[in-house]
Each structure stands twice: as structure tokens, then as C-alpha cells.
Short mmCIF file of C-alpha atoms in Angstrom, two decimals:
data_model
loop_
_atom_site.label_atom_id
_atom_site.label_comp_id
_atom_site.label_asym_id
_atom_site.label_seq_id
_atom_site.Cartn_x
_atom_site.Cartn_y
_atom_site.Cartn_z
CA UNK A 680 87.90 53.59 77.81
CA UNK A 681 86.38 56.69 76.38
CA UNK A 682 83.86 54.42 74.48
CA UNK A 683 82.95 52.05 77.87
CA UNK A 684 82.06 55.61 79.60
CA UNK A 685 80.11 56.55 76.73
CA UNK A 686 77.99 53.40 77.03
CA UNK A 687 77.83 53.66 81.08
CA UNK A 688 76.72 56.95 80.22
CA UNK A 689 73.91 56.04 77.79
CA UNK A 690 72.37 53.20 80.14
CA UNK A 691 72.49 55.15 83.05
CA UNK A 692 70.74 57.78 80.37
CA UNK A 693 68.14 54.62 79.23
CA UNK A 694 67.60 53.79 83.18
CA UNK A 695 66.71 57.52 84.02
CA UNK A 696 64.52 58.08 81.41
CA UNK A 697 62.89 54.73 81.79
CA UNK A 698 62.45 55.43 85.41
CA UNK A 699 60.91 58.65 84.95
CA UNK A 700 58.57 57.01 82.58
CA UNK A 701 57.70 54.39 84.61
CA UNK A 702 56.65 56.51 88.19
CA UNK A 703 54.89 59.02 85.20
CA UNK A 704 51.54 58.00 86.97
CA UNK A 705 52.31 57.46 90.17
CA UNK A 706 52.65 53.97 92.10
CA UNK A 707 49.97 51.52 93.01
CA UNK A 708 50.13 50.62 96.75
CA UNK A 709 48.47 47.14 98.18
CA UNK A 710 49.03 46.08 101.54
CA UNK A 711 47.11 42.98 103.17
CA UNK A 712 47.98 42.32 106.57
CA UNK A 713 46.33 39.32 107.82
CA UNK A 714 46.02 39.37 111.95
CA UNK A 715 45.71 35.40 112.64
CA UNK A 716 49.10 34.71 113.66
CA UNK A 717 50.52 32.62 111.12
CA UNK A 718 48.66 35.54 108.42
CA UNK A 719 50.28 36.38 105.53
CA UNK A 720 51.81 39.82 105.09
CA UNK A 721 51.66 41.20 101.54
CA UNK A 722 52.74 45.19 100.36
CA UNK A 723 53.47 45.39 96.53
CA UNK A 724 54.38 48.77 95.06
CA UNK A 725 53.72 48.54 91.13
CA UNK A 726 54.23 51.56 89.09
CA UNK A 727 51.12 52.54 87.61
CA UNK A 728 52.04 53.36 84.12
CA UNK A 729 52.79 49.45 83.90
CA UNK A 730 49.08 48.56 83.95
CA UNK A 731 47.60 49.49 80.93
CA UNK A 732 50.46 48.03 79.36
CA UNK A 733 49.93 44.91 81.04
CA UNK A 734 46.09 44.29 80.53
CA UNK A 735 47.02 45.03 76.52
CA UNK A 736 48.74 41.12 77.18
CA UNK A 737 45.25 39.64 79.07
CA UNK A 738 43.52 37.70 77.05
CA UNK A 739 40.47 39.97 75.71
CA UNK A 740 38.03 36.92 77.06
CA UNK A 741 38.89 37.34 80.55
CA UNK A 742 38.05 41.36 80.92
CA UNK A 743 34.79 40.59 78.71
CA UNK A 744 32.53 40.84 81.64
CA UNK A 745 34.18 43.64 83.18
CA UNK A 746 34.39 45.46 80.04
CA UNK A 747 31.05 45.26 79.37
CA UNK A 748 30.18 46.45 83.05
CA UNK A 749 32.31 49.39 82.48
CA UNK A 750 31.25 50.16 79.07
CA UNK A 751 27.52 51.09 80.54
CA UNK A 752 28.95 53.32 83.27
CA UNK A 753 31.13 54.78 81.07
CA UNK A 754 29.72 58.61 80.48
CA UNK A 755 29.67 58.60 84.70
CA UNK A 756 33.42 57.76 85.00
CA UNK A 757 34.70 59.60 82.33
CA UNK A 758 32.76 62.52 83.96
CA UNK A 759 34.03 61.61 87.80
CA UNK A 760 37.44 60.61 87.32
CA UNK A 761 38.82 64.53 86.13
CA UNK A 762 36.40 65.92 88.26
CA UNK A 763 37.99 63.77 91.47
CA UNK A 764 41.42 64.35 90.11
CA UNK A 765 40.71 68.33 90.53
CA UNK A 766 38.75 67.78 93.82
CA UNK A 767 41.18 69.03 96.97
CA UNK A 768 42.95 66.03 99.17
CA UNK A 769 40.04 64.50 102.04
CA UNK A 770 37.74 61.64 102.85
CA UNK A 771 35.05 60.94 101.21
CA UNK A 772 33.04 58.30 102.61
CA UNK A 773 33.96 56.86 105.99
CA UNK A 774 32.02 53.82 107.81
CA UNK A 775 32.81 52.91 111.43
CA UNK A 776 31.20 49.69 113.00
CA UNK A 777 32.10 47.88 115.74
CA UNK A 778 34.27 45.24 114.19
CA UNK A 779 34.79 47.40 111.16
CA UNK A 780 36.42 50.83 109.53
CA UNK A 781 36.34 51.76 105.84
CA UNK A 782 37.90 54.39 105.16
CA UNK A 783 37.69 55.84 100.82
CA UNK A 784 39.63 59.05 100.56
CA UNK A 785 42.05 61.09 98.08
CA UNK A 786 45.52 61.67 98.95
CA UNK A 787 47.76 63.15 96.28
CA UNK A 788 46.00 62.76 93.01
CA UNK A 789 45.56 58.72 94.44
CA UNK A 790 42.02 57.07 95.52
CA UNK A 791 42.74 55.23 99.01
CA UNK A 792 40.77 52.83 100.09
CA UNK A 793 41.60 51.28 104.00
CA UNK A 794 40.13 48.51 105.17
CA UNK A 795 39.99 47.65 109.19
CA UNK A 796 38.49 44.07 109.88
CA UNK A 797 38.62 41.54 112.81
CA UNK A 798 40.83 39.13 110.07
CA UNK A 799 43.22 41.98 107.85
CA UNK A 800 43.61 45.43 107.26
CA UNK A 801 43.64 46.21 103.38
CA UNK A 802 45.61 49.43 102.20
CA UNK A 803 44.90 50.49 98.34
CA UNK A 804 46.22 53.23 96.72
CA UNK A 805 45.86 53.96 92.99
CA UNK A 806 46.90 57.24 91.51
CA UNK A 807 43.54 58.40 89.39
CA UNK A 808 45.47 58.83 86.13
CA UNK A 809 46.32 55.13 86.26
CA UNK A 810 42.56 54.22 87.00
CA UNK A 811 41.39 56.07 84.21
CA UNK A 812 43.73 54.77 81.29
CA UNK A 813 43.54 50.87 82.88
CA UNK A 814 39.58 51.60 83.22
CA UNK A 815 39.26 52.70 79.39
CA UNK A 816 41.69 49.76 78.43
CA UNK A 817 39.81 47.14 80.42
CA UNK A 818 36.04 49.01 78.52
CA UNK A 819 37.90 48.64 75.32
CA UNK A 820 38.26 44.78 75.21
CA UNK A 821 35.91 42.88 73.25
CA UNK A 822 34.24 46.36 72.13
CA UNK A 823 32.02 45.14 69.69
CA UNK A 824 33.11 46.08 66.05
CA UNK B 658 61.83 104.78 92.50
CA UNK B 659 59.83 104.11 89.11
CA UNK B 660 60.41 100.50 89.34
CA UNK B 661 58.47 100.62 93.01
CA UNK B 662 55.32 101.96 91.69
CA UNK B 663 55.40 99.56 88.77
CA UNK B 664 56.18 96.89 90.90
CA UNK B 665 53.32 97.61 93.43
CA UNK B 666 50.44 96.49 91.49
CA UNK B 667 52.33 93.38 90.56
CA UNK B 668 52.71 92.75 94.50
CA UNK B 669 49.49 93.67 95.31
CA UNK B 670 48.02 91.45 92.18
CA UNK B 671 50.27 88.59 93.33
CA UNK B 672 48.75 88.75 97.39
CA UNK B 673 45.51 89.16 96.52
CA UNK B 674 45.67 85.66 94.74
CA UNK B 675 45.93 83.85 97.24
CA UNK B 676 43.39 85.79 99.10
CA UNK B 677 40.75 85.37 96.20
CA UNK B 678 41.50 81.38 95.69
CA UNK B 679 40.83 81.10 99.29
CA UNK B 680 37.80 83.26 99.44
CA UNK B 681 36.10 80.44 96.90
CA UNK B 682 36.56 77.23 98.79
CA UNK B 683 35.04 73.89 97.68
CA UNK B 684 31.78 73.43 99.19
CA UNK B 685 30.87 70.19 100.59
CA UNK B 686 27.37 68.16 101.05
CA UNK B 687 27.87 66.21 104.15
CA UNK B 688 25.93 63.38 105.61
CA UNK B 689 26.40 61.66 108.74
CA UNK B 690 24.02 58.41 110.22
CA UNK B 691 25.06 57.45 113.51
CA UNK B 692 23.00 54.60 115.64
CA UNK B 693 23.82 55.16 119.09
CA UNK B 694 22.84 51.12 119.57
CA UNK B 695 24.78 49.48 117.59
CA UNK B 696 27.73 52.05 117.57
CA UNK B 697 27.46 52.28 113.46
CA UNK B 698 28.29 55.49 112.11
CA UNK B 699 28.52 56.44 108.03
CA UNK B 700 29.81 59.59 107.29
CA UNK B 701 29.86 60.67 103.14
CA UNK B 702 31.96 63.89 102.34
CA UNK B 703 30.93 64.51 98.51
CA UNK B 704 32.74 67.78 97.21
CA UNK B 705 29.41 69.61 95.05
CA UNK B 706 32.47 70.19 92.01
CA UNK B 707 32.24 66.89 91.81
CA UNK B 708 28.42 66.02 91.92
CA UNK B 709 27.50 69.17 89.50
CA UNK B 710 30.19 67.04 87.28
CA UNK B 711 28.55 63.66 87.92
CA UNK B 712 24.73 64.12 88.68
CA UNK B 713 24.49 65.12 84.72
CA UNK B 714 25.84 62.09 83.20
CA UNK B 715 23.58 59.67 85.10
CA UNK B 716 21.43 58.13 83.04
CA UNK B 717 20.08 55.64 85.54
CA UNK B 718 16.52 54.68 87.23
CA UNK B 719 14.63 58.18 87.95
CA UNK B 720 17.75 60.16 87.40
CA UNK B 721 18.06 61.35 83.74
CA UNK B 722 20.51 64.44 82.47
CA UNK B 723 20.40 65.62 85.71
CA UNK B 724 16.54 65.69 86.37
CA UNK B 725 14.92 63.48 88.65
CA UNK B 726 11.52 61.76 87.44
CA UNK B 727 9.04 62.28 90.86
CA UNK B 728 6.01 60.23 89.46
CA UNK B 729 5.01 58.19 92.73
CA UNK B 730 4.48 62.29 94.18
CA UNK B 731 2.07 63.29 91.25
CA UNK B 732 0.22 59.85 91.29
CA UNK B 733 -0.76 60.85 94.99
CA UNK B 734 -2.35 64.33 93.81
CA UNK B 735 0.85 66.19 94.77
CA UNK B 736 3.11 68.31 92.21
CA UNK B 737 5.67 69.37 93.80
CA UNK B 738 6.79 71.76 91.25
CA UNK B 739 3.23 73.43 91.54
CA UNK B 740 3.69 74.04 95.06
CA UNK B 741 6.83 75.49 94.96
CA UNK B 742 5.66 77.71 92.15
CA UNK B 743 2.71 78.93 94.62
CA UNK B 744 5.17 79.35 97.44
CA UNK B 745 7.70 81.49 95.29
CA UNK B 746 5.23 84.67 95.17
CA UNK B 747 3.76 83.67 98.95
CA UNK B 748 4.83 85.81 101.78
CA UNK B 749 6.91 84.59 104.79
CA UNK B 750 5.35 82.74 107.30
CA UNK B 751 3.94 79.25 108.17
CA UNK B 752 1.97 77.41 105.36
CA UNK B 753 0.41 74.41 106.42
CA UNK B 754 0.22 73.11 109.77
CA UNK B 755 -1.04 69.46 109.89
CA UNK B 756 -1.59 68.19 113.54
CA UNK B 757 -3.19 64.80 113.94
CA UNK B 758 -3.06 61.95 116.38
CA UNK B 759 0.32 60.22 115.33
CA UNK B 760 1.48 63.13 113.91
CA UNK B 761 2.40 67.08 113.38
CA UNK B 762 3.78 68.39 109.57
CA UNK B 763 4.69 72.37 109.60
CA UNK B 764 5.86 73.83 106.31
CA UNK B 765 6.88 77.37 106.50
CA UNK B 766 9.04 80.02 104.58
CA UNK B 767 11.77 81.15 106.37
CA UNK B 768 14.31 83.86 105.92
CA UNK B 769 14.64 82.89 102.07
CA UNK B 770 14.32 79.16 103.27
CA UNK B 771 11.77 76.83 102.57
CA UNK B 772 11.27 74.91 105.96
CA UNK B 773 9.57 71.39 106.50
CA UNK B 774 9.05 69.87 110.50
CA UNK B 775 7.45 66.71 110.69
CA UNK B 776 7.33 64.58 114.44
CA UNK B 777 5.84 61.19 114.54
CA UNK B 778 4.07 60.93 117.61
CA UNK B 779 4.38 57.37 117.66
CA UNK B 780 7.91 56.70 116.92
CA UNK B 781 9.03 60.31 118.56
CA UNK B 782 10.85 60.42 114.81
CA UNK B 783 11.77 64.21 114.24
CA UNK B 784 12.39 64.97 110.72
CA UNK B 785 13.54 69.00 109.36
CA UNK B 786 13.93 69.64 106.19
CA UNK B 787 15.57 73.12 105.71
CA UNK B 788 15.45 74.12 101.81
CA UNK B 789 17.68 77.33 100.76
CA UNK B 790 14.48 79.74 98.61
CA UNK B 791 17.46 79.07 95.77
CA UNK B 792 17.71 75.63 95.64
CA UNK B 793 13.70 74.80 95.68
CA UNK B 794 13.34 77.36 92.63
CA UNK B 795 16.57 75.58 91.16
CA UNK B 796 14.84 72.49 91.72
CA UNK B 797 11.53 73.82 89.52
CA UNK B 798 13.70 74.99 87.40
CA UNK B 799 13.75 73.90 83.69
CA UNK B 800 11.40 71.19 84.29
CA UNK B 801 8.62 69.59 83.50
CA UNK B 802 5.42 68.69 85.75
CA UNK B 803 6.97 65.87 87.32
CA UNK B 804 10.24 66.77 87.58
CA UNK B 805 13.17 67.66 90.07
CA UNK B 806 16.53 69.72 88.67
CA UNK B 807 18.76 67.87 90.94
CA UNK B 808 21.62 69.17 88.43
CA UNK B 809 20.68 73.30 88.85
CA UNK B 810 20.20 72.49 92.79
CA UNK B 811 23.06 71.50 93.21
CA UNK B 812 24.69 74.26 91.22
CA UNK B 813 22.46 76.63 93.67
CA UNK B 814 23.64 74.73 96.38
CA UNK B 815 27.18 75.93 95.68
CA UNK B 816 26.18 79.27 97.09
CA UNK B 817 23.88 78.74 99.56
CA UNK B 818 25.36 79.61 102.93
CA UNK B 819 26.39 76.95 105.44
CA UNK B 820 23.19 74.87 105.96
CA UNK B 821 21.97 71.91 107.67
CA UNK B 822 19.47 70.35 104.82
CA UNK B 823 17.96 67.46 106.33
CA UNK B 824 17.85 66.03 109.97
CA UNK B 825 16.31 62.89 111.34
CA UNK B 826 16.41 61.99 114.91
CA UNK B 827 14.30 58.52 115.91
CA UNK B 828 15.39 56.61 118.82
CA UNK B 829 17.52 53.85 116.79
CA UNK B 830 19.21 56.08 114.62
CA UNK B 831 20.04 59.98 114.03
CA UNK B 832 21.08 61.38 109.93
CA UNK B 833 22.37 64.91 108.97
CA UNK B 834 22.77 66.28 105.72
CA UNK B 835 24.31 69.72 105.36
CA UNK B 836 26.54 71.86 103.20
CA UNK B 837 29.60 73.83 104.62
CA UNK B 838 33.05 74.26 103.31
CA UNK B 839 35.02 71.73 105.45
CA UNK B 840 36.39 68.66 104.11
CA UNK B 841 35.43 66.42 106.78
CA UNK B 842 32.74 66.61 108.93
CA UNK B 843 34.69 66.52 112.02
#
């Protein structure tokens, strides 16, 4: 008996820690709502920490072309991203048009981007800390030797 | 009784905090473009942290370690940073007046500002340019003949007062850029 609680105890243990690890950076937010009436309705909630782990298992060919995009902006992103993550909470660039609103802000250490169209509205959220180790993962495939 | 009057300063360190972080908010550059006609309206909220951070590790175009390249204004017989120079020891008043037949350009100094009017007769296009004394001599700053610091502007910028920059009014469309210490422009 003792020995059952002492495992319960140790994967509750495992499932905290991991937990905590896992919402380290935040959570990624995308939410597609199309309006036609049969639309499909989409909201995933990934933890961000997960991504750079992922991309590690994409094969290096397929992030070739946006690793090599990133790689020449690089100096300007490493230089934005810390200065964004220090910037205070507010909206950055808005565009309102008849059939459309854009909205790119920071809310809580996360770049949201909102999309308003006659066909969907598109929520993004991505905690900055999460762009900038999947951005430096995606620049470091197929970095030339 | 003791502890009171070694607490005190403490207290009064730990209210003026607050006080002092608050007294240095972020400054914003603003810009709004709004055409009545079609209802279209961009607004741009860029904290100047940020662009002081970003402007210098542009290496793109014109743009180089924070220094603009103005070539196209020397190859028509304009330096810019010669001007300014000039200006910097000049006493207030208006500069140049230009008034022609499809046009009027005023360029005066200002109350420490450096301030350009231009109307296009024809188009009834109103431009004002309102330049902080600061900023243009940040902008000569460090430079050579055909160059703009956008980098130390920017940095002078920072504390400059509450200013609107540049305004355009024509009859399809209306832009503002300013700096002031709200978030949003609203």
C-alpha cells in the first residue's frame, strides 16, 4: 500500500513538473471561425514550449526556405523580439476598412494578431519567448557548415 | 520610536518608486491615415524603446546602422545637413517663403522647432512638418554629407515634448504623425 502511494505520489510529482514545464512559455492560441454557414470552427491551444521541440523532428528540407529568409533578417529580430517583450501591453498597428479589421497588438508577453473578414475571423496568439526560440530553430536548419 | 525614523526613508524611498517609474513613461510615435472616401483608416502605435532598439540593426536599402543614405536630395543641389547646420546658429523667425502659382513653401524656426508649411494650390494638399530644434541637430548628427541619423533622432525624440511631426490633409486622404505618451492613439 505504502509503496502504490509512493508511486501515485511520484507521477502526480512527474505530471506537475511536466506541466509546469510545458506552460513554461506560455500557450499558443489559433482560432478560425469561418462565417459561411456550414464554416468550419477551429481553436487549438498548444503549449508553446512544445514547438521548438517539434520543428527539431521536421525534416531540415522543408524549413530551408524559411530558414534562409530568416537567417538575413536575423540581427533585426534578435534586436526586436527583447525589445517587444519589454515594451508595455497595447496595439501596435491597427487597419480598419470597410470589409476588413486587423488588429497586431501585445497582450501579456504574447503578439496577437486578429483578423476580421467578410469569410472568418482569425485569432493568433503566440507568447514572444516561444517566437524567438522556434524563430532561431527554424534559422538554424540547413545553416550552412 | 527609533524604528519610525529609520523606517521613514524606507517608506518614503518605497512611494516615490512608483512615482519616478511613472514620471518616465514610454513614448510613442503615432501615425494615423484616414480616407474619409473609402472609410480606410491605418493607425501604427510604434513604442520609440523599441525603434531606438530596431532602427540600428537595419541593414537594408538606404537605411544602414541607423543612418539613412539621402542621395536623390544632394543630386538636386540640396544638403540637407548643410542647411540645418546654417539654421542651428540662425535666429528665430521665418526662413524662406516660396509663393508661386500652384504653390506656397514656408520654413521657419519656431520656439526651438524647426517648422515646414507647404499648400498645393492645385490639389488644396496641406502638408506641416513640425521638427523638435533636437531632433534636426540629432539628425546632422554624426554624419556624413549625405546623411540622416535616424538612430540619434529618434533617441532625441524620446524627450521631445508631445508633438505632432507631420500632417497631410488633401481631399482623398488626411495622415498624422506625432509623439505623445499614450499607447493608442485614441
Amino acid at each position: 500500500m505504502i509503496i502504490l502511494a509512493k508511486i501515485g505520489v511520484g507521477v502526480m510529482g512527474a505530471v506537475l513538473v511536466g506541466g509546469a514545464a510545458l506552460s513554461s512559455e506560455g500557450f499558443i492560441h489559433l482560432k478560425v471561425d469561418e462565417k459561411q454557414v456550414d464554416g468550419h470552427h477551429i481553436s487549438l491551444i498548444v503549449p508553446a514550449a512544445l514547438v521548438p521541440v517539434t520543428l527539431k523532428f521536421v525534416p531540415r528540407q522543408h524549413l530551408a526556405e524559411a530558414a534562409e529568409n530568416l537567417r538575413a533578417n536575423m540581427a533585426i529580430i534578435d534586436a526586436a523580439l527583447p525589445a517587444l517583450e519589454q515594451c508595455p501591453d497595447g496595439v501596435f498597428v491597427e487597419v480598419i476598412d470597410p470589409g476588413e479589421h486587423v488588429v497586431i497588438a501585445k497582450s501579456g508577453g504574447s503578439i496577437i494578431v486578429d483578423v476580421n473578414d467578410p469569410g472568418e475571423t482569425v485569432h493568433v496568439a503566440v507568447p514572444l519567448r516561444a517566437a524567438e526560440s522556434a524563430i532561431h530553430e527554424i534559422a538554424a536548419a540547413n545553416q550552412p557548415m | 520610536m527609533k524604528i519610525m525614523k529609520r523606517a521613514l526613508p524606507l517608506l518614503a524611498v518605497l512611494l516615490a518608486g512608483p512615482v519616478l517609474w511613472a514620471a518616465s513613461p514610454e513614448r510613442y510615435l503615432h501615425v494615423r491615415v484616414t480616407n474619409p472616401t473609402t472609410h480606410e483608416q491605418v493607425r501604427v502605435n510604434v513604442p520609440l524603446s523599441l525603434a531606438e532598439k530596431v532602427i540600428p540593426a537595419i541593414n537594408h536599402g538606404q537605411l544602414r546602422d541607423g543612418k539613412v543614405r539621402i542621395g536623390g536630395f544632394t543630386a538636386d543641389n540640396v544638403n540637407v545637413k548643410a542647411i540645418l547646420e546654417a539654421l542651428k546658429t540662425a535666429p528665430e523667425g521665418e526662413f524662406v517663403t516660396v509663393e508661386q502659382n500652384d504653390s506656397d513653401v514656408h520654413v521657419a524656426k519656431e520656439h526651438g522647432q524647426l517648422l515646414v508649411h507647404v499648400i498645393d494650390k492645385g490639389s488644396k494638399e496641406k502638408v506641416d512638418v513640425t521638427i523638435p530644434w533636437d531632433v534636426a541637430q540629432a539628425l546632422i548628427s554624426d554624419t556624413s554629407e549625405n546623411q540622416l541619423n535616424v538612430e540619434a533622432a529618434i533617441r532625441a525624440l524620446q524627450n521631445a515634448g508631445d508633438v505632432t511631426l507631420v500632417s497631410v490633409i488633401s481631399h482623398d486622404e488626411s495622415v498624422r504623425v506625432w509623439i505623445d505618451s499614450n499607447r493608442s492613439d485614441k
